[in-house]
Amino acid sequence: MDNKTKAFVYAFLSRCYEKELDLKAIKDLKNSIELLETIGEDSKEWFLSSDDEKILEELNIDFSSTFLLNSQPVETLIEDSKGEILVGLQNPVMQFYFTHGYEIDMNKTQILAPDHISIELGFMQNLNYRGEKKAAFDFLKEHLLRWIPPYLIGVKSLIQTPFYKDLADFTIEFLFSDYEELKEELEVGN
C-alpha cells in the first residue's frame, strides 16, 4: 500500500476515534460503499439498511459509552497501573513526538491526552505523508501494537453497533498489516 493511501486510512481511523460521527460523516460513509466493505460487511449492511438519524443516535451512544464513560483509549491509562495520564516529556509518546519533530498543540483539540488513540493515529498519518518509514515502524512497534490491539479486544464486549465492532477489528488488522509491510520494506529482523 502506498504512503498516501496509508495516510488516508490513518486519518480516517484518527477521526473515528476522536469523537462521535456527525451526520456529514455518516452520509459520507453511506456514499463510500467500498470503504464500508473494507471496514466490514456488517457495517455496510447496517449503514445501508438504517436511516441516518438512527445511525447517528446509536453511534453516539455507543461511542460515548465505550470510549468515554467505560474506557478511555489513552496509552498511559492502559499501560500504567496507576491509571494516570502522563503529561509533558515524562510521557514516552511525547518524547517520541518531540524526537521526530512532531508538535502537538493540545489547545487545538478537545482531546486532553497526547497519547490518545486519535492523536497517535494522526501521528502515523503525518509520518506517512512525510515518508518516514523507519519512524512509523518504530512507533508501531514501541507504542501502537503494544496497547491498541489488547485495548480494542478488551472493549469489544462493550460495543453495541456493527460499525464500531468492525472498526475495532479493522484497526487491529490494519496496524499489524502496516507493521509487517514496513518490516519487510526496511528488512528489519524480529
Coordinates of N, CA, C and O in Angstrom, one line a residue:
M1 N 0.9 -1.2 0.0 CA 0.0 0.0 0.0 C 0.9 1.2 0.0 O 1.9 1.3 0.7
D2 N 0.6 2.2 -0.8 CA 1.4 3.4 -0.9 C 1.2 4.3 0.3 O 0.2 4.2 1.0
N3 N 2.1 5.3 0.5 CA 2.1 6.1 1.7 C 0.8 7.0 1.7 O 0.3 7.3 2.8
K4 N 0.4 7.5 0.6 CA -0.8 8.3 0.5 C -2.0 7.6 1.0 O -2.8 8.1 1.7
T5 N -2.2 6.3 0.6 CA -3.3 5.5 1.0 C -3.3 5.2 2.5 O -4.3 5.3 3.2
K6 N -2.0 4.9 2.9 CA -1.9 4.6 4.4 C -2.2 5.9 5.2 O -2.9 5.8 6.2
A7 N -1.8 7.0 4.7 CA -2.1 8.3 5.4 C -3.6 8.5 5.5 O -4.1 8.9 6.5
F8 N -4.3 8.2 4.4 CA -5.7 8.3 4.3 C -6.4 7.4 5.4 O -7.3 7.8 6.1
V9 N -5.9 6.2 5.4 CA -6.5 5.2 6.4 C -6.3 5.7 7.8 O -7.2 5.7 8.7
Y10 N -5.0 6.1 8.1 CA -4.7 6.6 9.5 C -5.5 7.9 9.8 O -6.0 8.0 10.9
A11 N -5.7 8.7 8.8 CA -6.6 9.9 9.1 C -8.0 9.5 9.4 O -8.7 10.1 10.3
F12 N -8.5 8.6 8.6 CA -9.9 8.1 8.8 C -10.0 7.5 10.2 O -11.0 7.8 11.0
L13 N -9.1 6.6 10.6 CA -9.2 6.0 11.9 C -9.0 7.0 13.0 O -9.8 7.0 14.0
S14 N -8.1 8.0 12.8 CA -8.0 9.0 13.8 C -9.3 9.8 14.0 O -9.7 10.0 15.2
R15 N -9.9 10.1 13.0 CA -11.2 10.8 13.1 C -12.3 10.0 13.7 O -13.1 10.4 14.6
C16 N -12.3 8.7 13.4 CA -13.4 7.8 14.0 C -13.2 7.6 15.5 O -14.2 7.5 16.2
Y17 N -12.0 7.7 16.0 CA -11.7 7.5 17.4 C -11.7 8.9 18.2 O -11.6 8.9 19.4
E18 N -11.7 10.0 17.4 CA -11.6 11.3 18.1 C -12.9 11.7 18.8 O -12.8 12.2 19.9
K19 N -14.0 11.6 18.1 CA -15.3 12.0 18.6 C -16.4 11.3 17.9 O -16.1 10.6 16.9
E20 N -17.6 11.5 18.3 CA -18.7 10.9 17.7 C -18.8 11.3 16.2 O -18.4 12.4 15.9
L21 N -19.3 10.4 15.4 CA -19.5 10.8 14.0 C -20.8 11.7 13.9 O -21.7 11.5 14.6
D22 N -20.7 12.7 13.0 CA -21.8 13.6 12.8 C -22.6 13.1 11.5 O -22.2 12.1 10.9
L23 N -23.6 13.8 11.2 CA -24.5 13.4 10.0 C -23.7 13.5 8.7 O -23.8 12.6 7.9
K24 N -22.8 14.4 8.6 CA -22.0 14.5 7.4 C -21.1 13.3 7.2 O -21.0 12.7 6.1
A25 N -20.5 12.9 8.3 CA -19.6 11.7 8.3 C -20.4 10.4 7.9 O -20.0 9.6 7.2
I26 N -21.6 10.3 8.5 CA -22.5 9.2 8.2 C -22.9 9.2 6.7 O -22.8 8.1 6.1
K27 N -23.3 10.3 6.2 CA -23.6 10.4 4.8 C -22.4 10.0 3.9 O -22.6 9.3 2.9
D28 N -21.2 10.5 4.3 CA -20.0 10.2 3.5 C -19.8 8.7 3.5 O -19.4 8.2 2.5
L29 N -19.9 8.1 4.7 CA -19.7 6.6 4.7 C -20.8 5.9 3.9 O -20.4 4.9 3.2
K30 N -22.0 6.3 3.9 CA -23.0 5.7 3.1 C -22.7 5.8 1.6 O -23.1 4.9 0.9
N31 N -22.1 6.9 1.2 CA -21.7 7.0 -0.2 C -20.4 6.4 -0.5 O -19.9 6.5 -1.7
S32 N -19.7 5.8 0.4 CA -18.4 5.1 0.2 C -18.6 3.6 0.5 O -18.1 3.1 1.4
I33 N -19.3 2.9 -0.4 CA -19.6 1.5 -0.3 C -18.3 0.7 -0.1 O -18.2 -0.2 0.7
E34 N -17.3 1.1 -0.9 CA -16.0 0.3 -0.9 C -15.3 0.5 0.5 O -14.8 -0.5 1.0
L35 N -15.4 1.6 1.0 CA -14.8 1.8 2.4 C -15.6 1.0 3.4 O -15.0 0.4 4.3
L36 N -16.9 1.1 3.3 CA -17.7 0.3 4.3 C -17.4 -1.2 4.1 O -17.4 -1.9 5.1
E37 N -17.3 -1.7 2.9 CA -16.9 -3.1 2.7 C -15.6 -3.4 3.3 O -15.4 -4.5 3.9
T38 N -14.6 -2.5 3.2 CA -13.3 -2.7 3.8 C -13.4 -2.8 5.3 O -12.7 -3.6 5.9
I39 N -14.2 -1.9 5.9 CA -14.3 -1.9 7.3 C -15.0 -3.2 7.8 O -14.6 -3.8 8.8
G40 N -16.0 -3.6 7.1 CA -16.7 -4.9 7.4 C -18.1 -5.0 6.8 O -18.8 -4.0 6.7
E41 N -18.4 -6.2 6.5 CA -19.7 -6.5 5.8 C -20.9 -6.1 6.7 O -21.9 -5.6 6.2
D42 N -20.8 -6.3 8.0 CA -21.9 -6.0 8.9 C -22.1 -4.5 8.9 O -23.2 -4.0 9.0
S43 N -21.0 -3.7 8.9 CA -21.1 -2.3 8.9 C -21.8 -1.8 7.6 O -22.7 -0.9 7.7
K44 N -21.4 -2.4 6.5 CA -22.0 -2.0 5.2 C -23.5 -2.3 5.3 O -24.3 -1.4 4.9
E45 N -23.9 -3.4 5.7 CA -25.3 -3.8 5.7 C -26.1 -2.9 6.7 O -27.2 -2.4 6.3
W46 N -25.5 -2.6 7.8 CA -26.2 -1.7 8.8 C -26.3 -0.3 8.3 O -27.4 0.3 8.4
F47 N -25.3 0.2 7.7 CA -25.4 1.6 7.2 C -26.4 1.7 6.0 O -27.2 2.7 5.9
L48 N -26.4 0.7 5.2 CA -27.3 0.7 4.0 C -28.8 0.4 4.3 O -29.7 0.8 3.6
S49 N -29.0 -0.2 5.5 CA -30.4 -0.6 5.8 C -31.0 0.3 6.9 O -32.2 0.1 7.3
S50 N -30.2 1.2 7.4 CA -30.7 2.1 8.5 C -30.8 3.5 8.1 O -30.0 4.0 7.2
D51 N -31.7 4.3 8.7 CA -31.8 5.7 8.3 C -30.7 6.5 9.1 O -30.2 6.0 10.1
D52 N -30.3 7.6 8.6 CA -29.2 8.4 9.1 C -29.4 8.8 10.6 O -28.4 8.7 11.3
E53 N -30.6 9.2 10.9 CA -30.8 9.6 12.3 C -30.7 8.5 13.3 O -30.1 8.6 14.4
K54 N -31.1 7.3 12.9 CA -31.0 6.1 13.8 C -29.5 5.8 13.9 O -29.0 5.5 15.0
I55 N -28.7 5.8 12.8 CA -27.3 5.5 12.9 C -26.6 6.5 13.8 O -25.8 6.2 14.6
L56 N -26.9 7.8 13.6 CA -26.3 8.9 14.4 C -26.6 8.6 15.9 O -25.6 8.7 16.7
E57 N -27.8 8.4 16.2 CA -28.1 8.2 17.6 C -27.4 6.9 18.2 O -26.8 7.0 19.3
E58 N -27.4 5.8 17.5 CA -26.8 4.6 18.0 C -25.3 4.7 18.1 O -24.7 4.2 19.0
L59 N -24.7 5.4 17.1 CA -23.2 5.5 17.1 C -22.8 6.5 18.2 O -21.8 6.2 18.9
N60 N -23.6 7.5 18.4 CA -23.2 8.5 19.5 C -23.3 7.8 20.9 O -22.4 8.0 21.7
I61 N -24.4 7.0 21.1 CA -24.5 6.3 22.4 C -23.3 5.3 22.5 O -22.7 5.2 23.6
D62 N -23.1 4.6 21.5 CA -22.0 3.6 21.5 C -20.6 4.2 21.8 O -19.9 3.7 22.6
F63 N -20.3 5.3 21.0 CA -19.0 5.9 21.2 C -18.9 6.4 22.6 O -17.9 6.2 23.3
S64 N -19.9 7.1 23.1 CA -19.8 7.7 24.5 C -19.7 6.6 25.5 O -18.9 6.8 26.4
S65 N -20.5 5.6 25.4 CA -20.5 4.5 26.4 C -19.1 3.8 26.4 O -18.5 3.5 27.4
T66 N -18.6 3.5 25.2 CA -17.4 2.7 25.0 C -16.2 3.5 25.3 O -15.3 3.1 26.1
F67 N -16.0 4.6 24.6 CA -14.7 5.3 24.6 C -14.6 6.5 25.5 O -13.5 7.1 25.6
L68 N -15.7 6.9 26.1 CA -15.6 8.0 27.1 C -16.0 7.6 28.5 O -15.2 7.9 29.4
L69 N -17.1 6.9 28.7 CA -17.6 6.5 30.0 C -16.9 5.3 30.6 O -16.5 5.3 31.8
N70 N -16.8 4.2 29.9 CA -16.3 3.0 30.4 C -14.8 2.7 30.2 O -14.3 2.0 31.0
S71 N -14.2 3.3 29.2 CA -12.8 3.1 29.0 C -12.3 4.1 28.0 O -12.8 4.3 26.9
Q72 N -11.3 4.8 28.4 CA -10.7 5.8 27.5 C -9.5 5.2 26.8 O -8.6 4.6 27.4
P73 N -9.4 5.5 25.4 CA -8.3 4.9 24.6 C -7.1 5.8 24.7 O -6.7 6.5 23.8
V74 N -6.4 5.7 25.9 CA -5.2 6.5 26.1 C -4.1 5.6 26.6 O -4.3 4.8 27.5
E75 N -3.0 5.6 25.9 CA -1.9 4.7 26.1 C -1.5 4.6 27.5 O -1.4 3.5 28.1
T76 N -1.2 5.7 28.2 CA -0.7 5.7 29.6 C -1.7 5.2 30.5 O -1.4 4.5 31.5
L77 N -3.0 5.4 30.2 CA -4.0 4.8 31.1 C -4.1 3.3 31.0 O -4.3 2.6 32.0
I78 N -3.8 2.8 29.8 CA -3.8 1.3 29.6 C -2.5 0.7 30.1 O -2.5 -0.4 30.7
E79 N -1.4 1.3 29.8 CA -0.1 0.7 30.1 C 0.4 0.9 31.6 O 1.1 0.1 32.1
D80 N -0.1 2.0 32.2 CA 0.4 2.4 33.5 C -0.6 1.9 34.6 O -1.8 2.3 34.5
S81 N -0.2 1.1 35.5 CA -1.1 0.6 36.5 C -1.7 1.7 37.4 O -2.7 1.4 38.1
K82 N -1.1 2.8 37.5 CA -1.6 3.9 38.3 C -2.8 4.6 37.8 O -3.5 5.3 38.5
G83 N -3.1 4.4 36.5 CA -4.3 5.0 35.9 C -4.2 6.5 35.8 O -5.2 7.2 35.8
E84 N -3.0 6.9 35.5 CA -2.7 8.4 35.3 C -2.3 8.7 33.9 O -1.6 7.9 33.3
I85 N -2.7 9.8 33.4 CA -2.3 10.3 32.1 C -1.0 11.1 32.3 O -1.0 12.0 33.1
L86 N 0.1 10.6 31.7 CA 1.4 11.3 31.9 C 1.4 12.4 30.9 O 1.0 12.3 29.7
V87 N 1.9 13.6 31.4 CA 2.0 14.8 30.5 C 3.4 15.2 30.3 O 4.3 14.7 31.0
G88 N 3.6 16.1 29.3 CA 4.9 16.6 29.0 C 5.9 15.5 28.6 O 5.5 14.4 28.2
L89 N 7.2 15.7 28.8 CA 8.2 14.8 28.3 C 8.3 13.6 29.2 O 9.1 12.6 28.9
Q90 N 7.6 13.5 30.3 CA 7.6 12.3 31.1 C 6.7 11.2 30.4 O 6.8 10.1 30.8
N91 N 5.9 11.6 29.5 CA 5.1 10.7 28.7 C 6.0 10.2 27.5 O 6.5 11.0 26.7
P92 N 6.2 8.9 27.4 CA 7.1 8.3 26.4 C 6.6 8.7 25.0 O 7.5 8.8 24.1
V93 N 5.3 8.8 24.8 CA 4.8 9.2 23.5 C 5.2 10.6 23.1 O 5.6 10.9 22.0
M94 N 5.1 11.5 24.1 CA 5.6 12.9 23.9 C 7.1 12.9 23.5 O 7.5 13.7 22.6
Q95 N 7.9 12.1 24.2 CA 9.3 12.0 23.8 C 9.5 11.6 22.4 O 10.3 12.1 21.7
F96 N 8.7 10.6 22.0 CA 8.8 10.1 20.6 C 8.4 11.2 19.6 O 9.1 11.4 18.6
Y97 N 7.3 11.9 19.9 CA 6.9 13.0 19.0 C 8.0 14.1 18.9 O 8.3 14.5 17.8
F98 N 8.5 14.5 20.0 CA 9.5 15.5 20.1 C 10.7 15.1 19.3 O 11.3 15.9 18.5
T99 N 11.2 13.9 19.5 CA 12.4 13.4 18.8 C 12.2 13.4 17.2 O 13.1 13.6 16.5
H100 N 10.9 13.2 16.8 CA 10.6 13.1 15.4 C 10.0 14.4 14.8 O 9.5 14.4 13.7
G101 N 10.2 15.5 15.6 CA 9.7 16.8 15.0 C 8.3 17.0 14.9 O 7.8 17.8 14.1
Y102 N 7.5 16.4 15.8 CA 6.0 16.5 15.7 C 5.6 17.2 16.9 O 5.8 16.8 18.1
E103 N 5.0 18.4 16.7 CA 4.5 19.2 17.9 C 3.0 19.1 17.9 O 2.3 19.2 16.9
I104 N 2.5 18.9 19.1 CA 1.1 18.8 19.3 C 0.6 20.1 20.1 O 1.2 20.4 21.1
D105 N -0.3 20.8 19.5 CA -0.9 21.9 20.2 C -2.2 21.4 20.8 O -3.2 21.3 20.1
M106 N -2.1 21.1 22.1 CA -3.3 20.5 22.7 C -4.4 21.5 22.9 O -5.6 21.1 23.2
N107 N -4.1 22.8 22.6 CA -5.2 23.8 22.7 C -6.1 23.7 21.5 O -7.2 24.3 21.4
K108 N -5.7 23.0 20.4 CA -6.4 22.9 19.2 C -7.3 21.7 19.1 O -7.8 21.4 18.0
T109 N -7.4 20.9 20.2 CA -8.1 19.7 20.2 C -8.9 19.6 21.5 O -8.5 20.2 22.5
Q110 N -10.0 18.9 21.4 CA -10.8 18.6 22.7 C -10.2 17.5 23.5 O -10.5 17.3 24.6
I111 N -9.3 16.8 22.8 CA -8.6 15.6 23.5 C -7.5 16.2 24.4 O -6.7 17.0 24.0
L112 N -7.5 15.7 25.6 CA -6.6 16.3 26.6 C -5.3 15.4 26.8 O -4.4 15.8 27.5
A113 N -5.2 14.3 26.1 CA -4.1 13.4 26.3 C -3.3 13.3 25.0 O -3.8 12.9 24.0
P114 N -2.0 13.5 25.1 CA -1.2 13.4 23.9 C -1.0 12.0 23.4 O -0.6 11.8 22.2
D115 N -1.3 11.0 24.2 CA -1.2 9.6 23.8 C -2.6 9.0 23.6 O -2.8 7.7 23.8
H116 N -3.6 9.8 23.3 CA -4.9 9.3 23.0 C -4.8 8.6 21.6 O -4.0 9.0 20.7
I117 N -5.6 7.6 21.4 CA -5.6 6.8 20.2 C -5.7 7.7 18.9 O -5.0 7.5 17.9
S118 N -6.5 8.7 19.0 CA -6.7 9.6 17.8 C -5.5 10.4 17.5 O -5.1 10.5 16.3
I119 N -4.8 10.9 18.5 CA -3.6 11.6 18.3 C -2.5 10.7 17.8 O -1.7 11.1 16.9
E120 N -2.4 9.5 18.3 CA -1.3 8.6 17.9 C -1.5 8.2 16.4 O -0.6 8.1 15.7
L121 N -2.8 7.9 16.1 CA -3.1 7.6 14.7 C -2.9 8.8 13.8 O -2.4 8.6 12.6
G122 N -3.1 10.0 14.2 CA -2.8 11.2 13.5 C -1.3 11.3 13.2 O -0.9 11.8 12.2
F123 N -0.5 11.0 14.2 CA 0.9 11.0 14.1 C 1.4 10.0 13.0 O 2.2 10.4 12.2
M124 N 0.8 8.9 13.0 CA 1.1 7.9 11.9 C 0.7 8.5 10.5 O 1.4 8.2 9.5
Q125 N -0.4 9.2 10.5 CA -0.8 9.8 9.2 C 0.3 10.8 8.8 O 0.7 10.8 7.6
N126 N 0.8 11.6 9.7 CA 1.8 12.6 9.4 C 3.1 11.9 9.0 O 3.7 12.3 8.0
L127 N 3.5 10.8 9.7 CA 4.7 10.1 9.3 C 4.6 9.5 7.9 O 5.6 9.5 7.1
N128 N 3.4 9.0 7.5 CA 3.2 8.5 6.2 C 3.3 9.6 5.1 O 3.9 9.4 4.0
Y129 N 2.7 10.8 5.4 CA 2.8 11.9 4.5 C 4.2 12.3 4.2 O 4.6 12.6 3.1
R130 N 5.0 12.2 5.3 CA 6.4 12.6 5.2 C 7.3 11.5 4.8 O 8.5 11.7 4.6
G131 N 6.8 10.3 4.6 CA 7.6 9.2 4.1 C 8.6 8.7 5.1 O 9.6 8.1 4.7
E132 N 8.3 8.9 6.4 CA 9.3 8.5 7.4 C 8.9 7.0 7.9 O 8.4 6.8 8.9
K133 N 9.4 6.1 7.0 CA 9.0 4.7 7.3 C 9.7 4.1 8.5 O 9.0 3.4 9.3
K134 N 10.9 4.4 8.8 CA 11.6 3.9 10.0 C 10.9 4.4 11.2 O 10.7 3.6 12.2
A135 N 10.6 5.7 11.3 CA 9.9 6.2 12.5 C 8.5 5.6 12.6 O 8.1 5.3 13.7
A136 N 7.8 5.4 11.5 CA 6.5 4.7 11.5 C 6.6 3.3 12.1 O 5.8 2.9 12.9
F137 N 7.6 2.6 11.6 CA 7.8 1.2 12.1 C 8.1 1.2 13.6 O 7.5 0.4 14.3
D138 N 9.0 2.1 14.0 CA 9.4 2.2 15.4 C 8.2 2.5 16.3 O 8.0 2.0 17.4
F139 N 7.3 3.5 15.8 CA 6.2 3.9 16.6 C 5.1 2.8 16.7 O 4.6 2.5 17.8
L140 N 5.0 2.0 15.6 CA 4.1 0.9 15.7 C 4.6 -0.1 16.7 O 3.8 -0.6 17.5
K141 N 5.9 -0.4 16.6 CA 6.4 -1.5 17.5 C 6.5 -1.0 18.9 O 6.1 -1.8 19.8
E142 N 6.9 0.2 19.2 CA 7.1 0.7 20.6 C 5.8 1.1 21.2 O 5.7 1.2 22.5
H143 N 4.8 1.5 20.4 CA 3.6 2.1 21.0 C 2.3 1.5 20.6 O 1.7 0.7 21.3
L144 N 1.9 1.7 19.3 CA 0.6 1.3 18.9 C 0.3 -0.2 19.1 O -0.8 -0.6 19.6
L145 N 1.2 -1.1 18.7 CA 0.9 -2.5 18.8 C 1.0 -3.0 20.2 O 0.5 -4.1 20.5
R146 N 1.6 -2.3 21.1 CA 1.7 -2.7 22.5 C 0.4 -2.6 23.2 O 0.1 -3.3 24.1
W147 N -0.4 -1.5 22.8 CA -1.6 -1.3 23.6 C -2.9 -1.2 22.8 O -4.0 -1.6 23.4
I148 N -2.9 -0.9 21.5 CA -4.2 -0.7 20.8 C -4.9 -2.1 20.6 O -6.1 -2.2 20.9
P149 N -4.2 -3.1 20.1 CA -4.9 -4.4 19.9 C -5.5 -4.9 21.2 O -6.7 -5.3 21.2
P150 N -4.7 -5.0 22.3 CA -5.3 -5.5 23.5 C -6.5 -4.6 24.0 O -7.5 -5.1 24.5
Y151 N -6.3 -3.3 23.9 CA -7.4 -2.4 24.3 C -8.7 -2.6 23.5 O -9.8 -2.8 24.1
L152 N -8.6 -2.7 22.2 CA -9.7 -2.9 21.3 C -10.4 -4.2 21.6 O -11.6 -4.4 21.6
I153 N -9.6 -5.3 21.8 CA -10.1 -6.6 22.1 C -10.9 -6.5 23.4 O -12.0 -7.1 23.5
G154 N -10.3 -5.8 24.4 CA -10.9 -5.7 25.7 C -12.3 -4.9 25.7 O -13.2 -5.3 26.4
V155 N -12.3 -3.9 24.9 CA -13.6 -3.1 24.9 C -14.6 -3.6 23.9 O -15.8 -3.1 23.9
K156 N -14.2 -4.6 23.1 CA -15.2 -5.0 22.1 C -16.5 -5.6 22.7 O -17.5 -5.4 22.1
S157 N -16.4 -6.1 23.9 CA -17.6 -6.6 24.5 C -18.5 -5.5 24.9 O -19.7 -5.8 25.2
L158 N -18.0 -4.3 25.0 CA -18.9 -3.1 25.4 C -19.6 -2.6 24.2 O -20.6 -1.9 24.3
I159 N -19.0 -2.8 23.0 CA -19.5 -2.2 21.8 C -20.9 -2.8 21.3 O -21.0 -4.0 21.3
Q160 N -21.8 -2.0 20.9 CA -23.1 -2.4 20.5 C -23.4 -2.4 19.0 O -24.1 -3.2 18.5
T161 N -22.7 -1.4 18.3 CA -23.0 -1.2 16.9 C -22.1 -2.0 16.0 O -20.9 -2.2 16.3
P162 N -22.6 -2.5 14.9 CA -21.8 -3.2 13.9 C -20.6 -2.3 13.5 O -19.5 -2.9 13.3
F163 N -20.7 -1.0 13.4 CA -19.7 -0.2 12.9 C -18.5 -0.2 13.8 O -17.3 -0.4 13.4
Y164 N -18.7 0.0 15.1 CA -17.5 0.1 16.0 C -16.9 -1.3 16.2 O -15.7 -1.4 16.5
K165 N -17.7 -2.4 16.1 CA -17.2 -3.7 16.2 C -16.3 -4.0 15.0 O -15.1 -4.4 15.2
D166 N -16.8 -3.7 13.8 CA -15.9 -3.9 12.6 C -14.7 -3.0 12.6 O -13.6 -3.4 12.2
L167 N -14.9 -1.7 13.1 CA -13.8 -0.8 13.1 C -12.7 -1.3 14.0 O -11.5 -1.1 13.7
A168 N -13.1 -1.8 15.2 CA -12.1 -2.4 16.1 C -11.2 -3.5 15.4 O -10.0 -3.5 15.4
D169 N -11.9 -4.4 14.7 CA -11.2 -5.5 14.0 C -10.4 -4.9 12.9 O -9.2 -5.3 12.7
F170 N -10.9 -4.0 12.1 CA -10.2 -3.4 11.0 C -9.0 -2.7 11.5 O -7.9 -2.8 10.9
T171 N -9.1 -2.0 12.6 CA -7.9 -1.2 13.1 C -6.8 -2.2 13.5 O -5.6 -1.9 13.1
I172 N -7.1 -3.2 14.2 CA -6.1 -4.2 14.6 C -5.5 -4.8 13.4 O -4.2 -4.9 13.3
E173 N -6.3 -5.3 12.4 CA -5.7 -5.9 11.2 C -4.8 -4.9 10.4 O -3.8 -5.2 9.9
F174 N -5.3 -3.6 10.3 CA -4.5 -2.6 9.6 C -3.2 -2.4 10.2 O -2.1 -2.3 9.5
L175 N -3.2 -2.2 11.6 CA -1.9 -1.9 12.2 C -0.9 -3.1 12.1 O 0.3 -2.8 11.8
F176 N -1.4 -4.3 12.2 CA -0.4 -5.4 12.0 C 0.0 -5.6 10.6 O 1.2 -5.9 10.3
S177 N -0.9 -5.3 9.6 CA -0.5 -5.3 8.2 C 0.5 -4.3 7.9 O 1.5 -4.5 7.2
D178 N 0.3 -3.1 8.4 CA 1.3 -2.0 8.2 C 2.6 -2.3 8.8 O 3.7 -2.1 8.1
Y179 N 2.6 -2.9 10.0 CA 3.9 -3.3 10.6 C 4.6 -4.3 9.8 O 5.8 -4.2 9.6
E180 N 3.9 -5.3 9.3 CA 4.6 -6.4 8.5 C 5.1 -5.8 7.2 O 6.2 -6.2 6.8
E181 N 4.3 -5.0 6.6 CA 4.8 -4.3 5.3 C 6.0 -3.5 5.6 O 7.0 -3.6 4.8
L182 N 6.0 -2.7 6.6 CA 7.2 -1.9 6.9 C 8.4 -2.7 7.3 O 9.5 -2.5 6.9
K183 N 8.2 -3.8 8.0 CA 9.2 -4.7 8.5 C 9.9 -5.3 7.2 O 11.1 -5.4 7.1
E184 N 9.1 -5.7 6.3 CA 9.7 -6.3 5.0 C 10.4 -5.2 4.2 O 11.5 -5.4 3.7
E185 N 9.8 -4.0 4.0 CA 10.4 -3.0 3.3 C 11.8 -2.5 3.9 O 12.7 -2.3 3.2
L186 N 11.8 -2.4 5.2 CA 13.0 -2.0 5.9 C 14.0 -3.1 6.1 O 15.1 -2.8 6.6
E187 N 13.5 -4.3 5.8 CA 14.4 -5.5 6.0 C 14.9 -5.6 7.5 O 16.0 -5.8 7.8
V188 N 13.9 -5.4 8.4 CA 14.2 -5.5 9.8 C 13.9 -6.9 10.3 O 12.9 -7.5 10.0
G189 N 14.8 -7.4 11.2 CA 14.6 -8.7 11.8 C 13.5 -8.5 12.9 O 13.0 -7.5 13.2
N190 N 13.2 -9.6 13.6 CA 12.3 -9.6 14.7 C 12.8 -8.7 15.7 O 12.5 -8.2 16.6

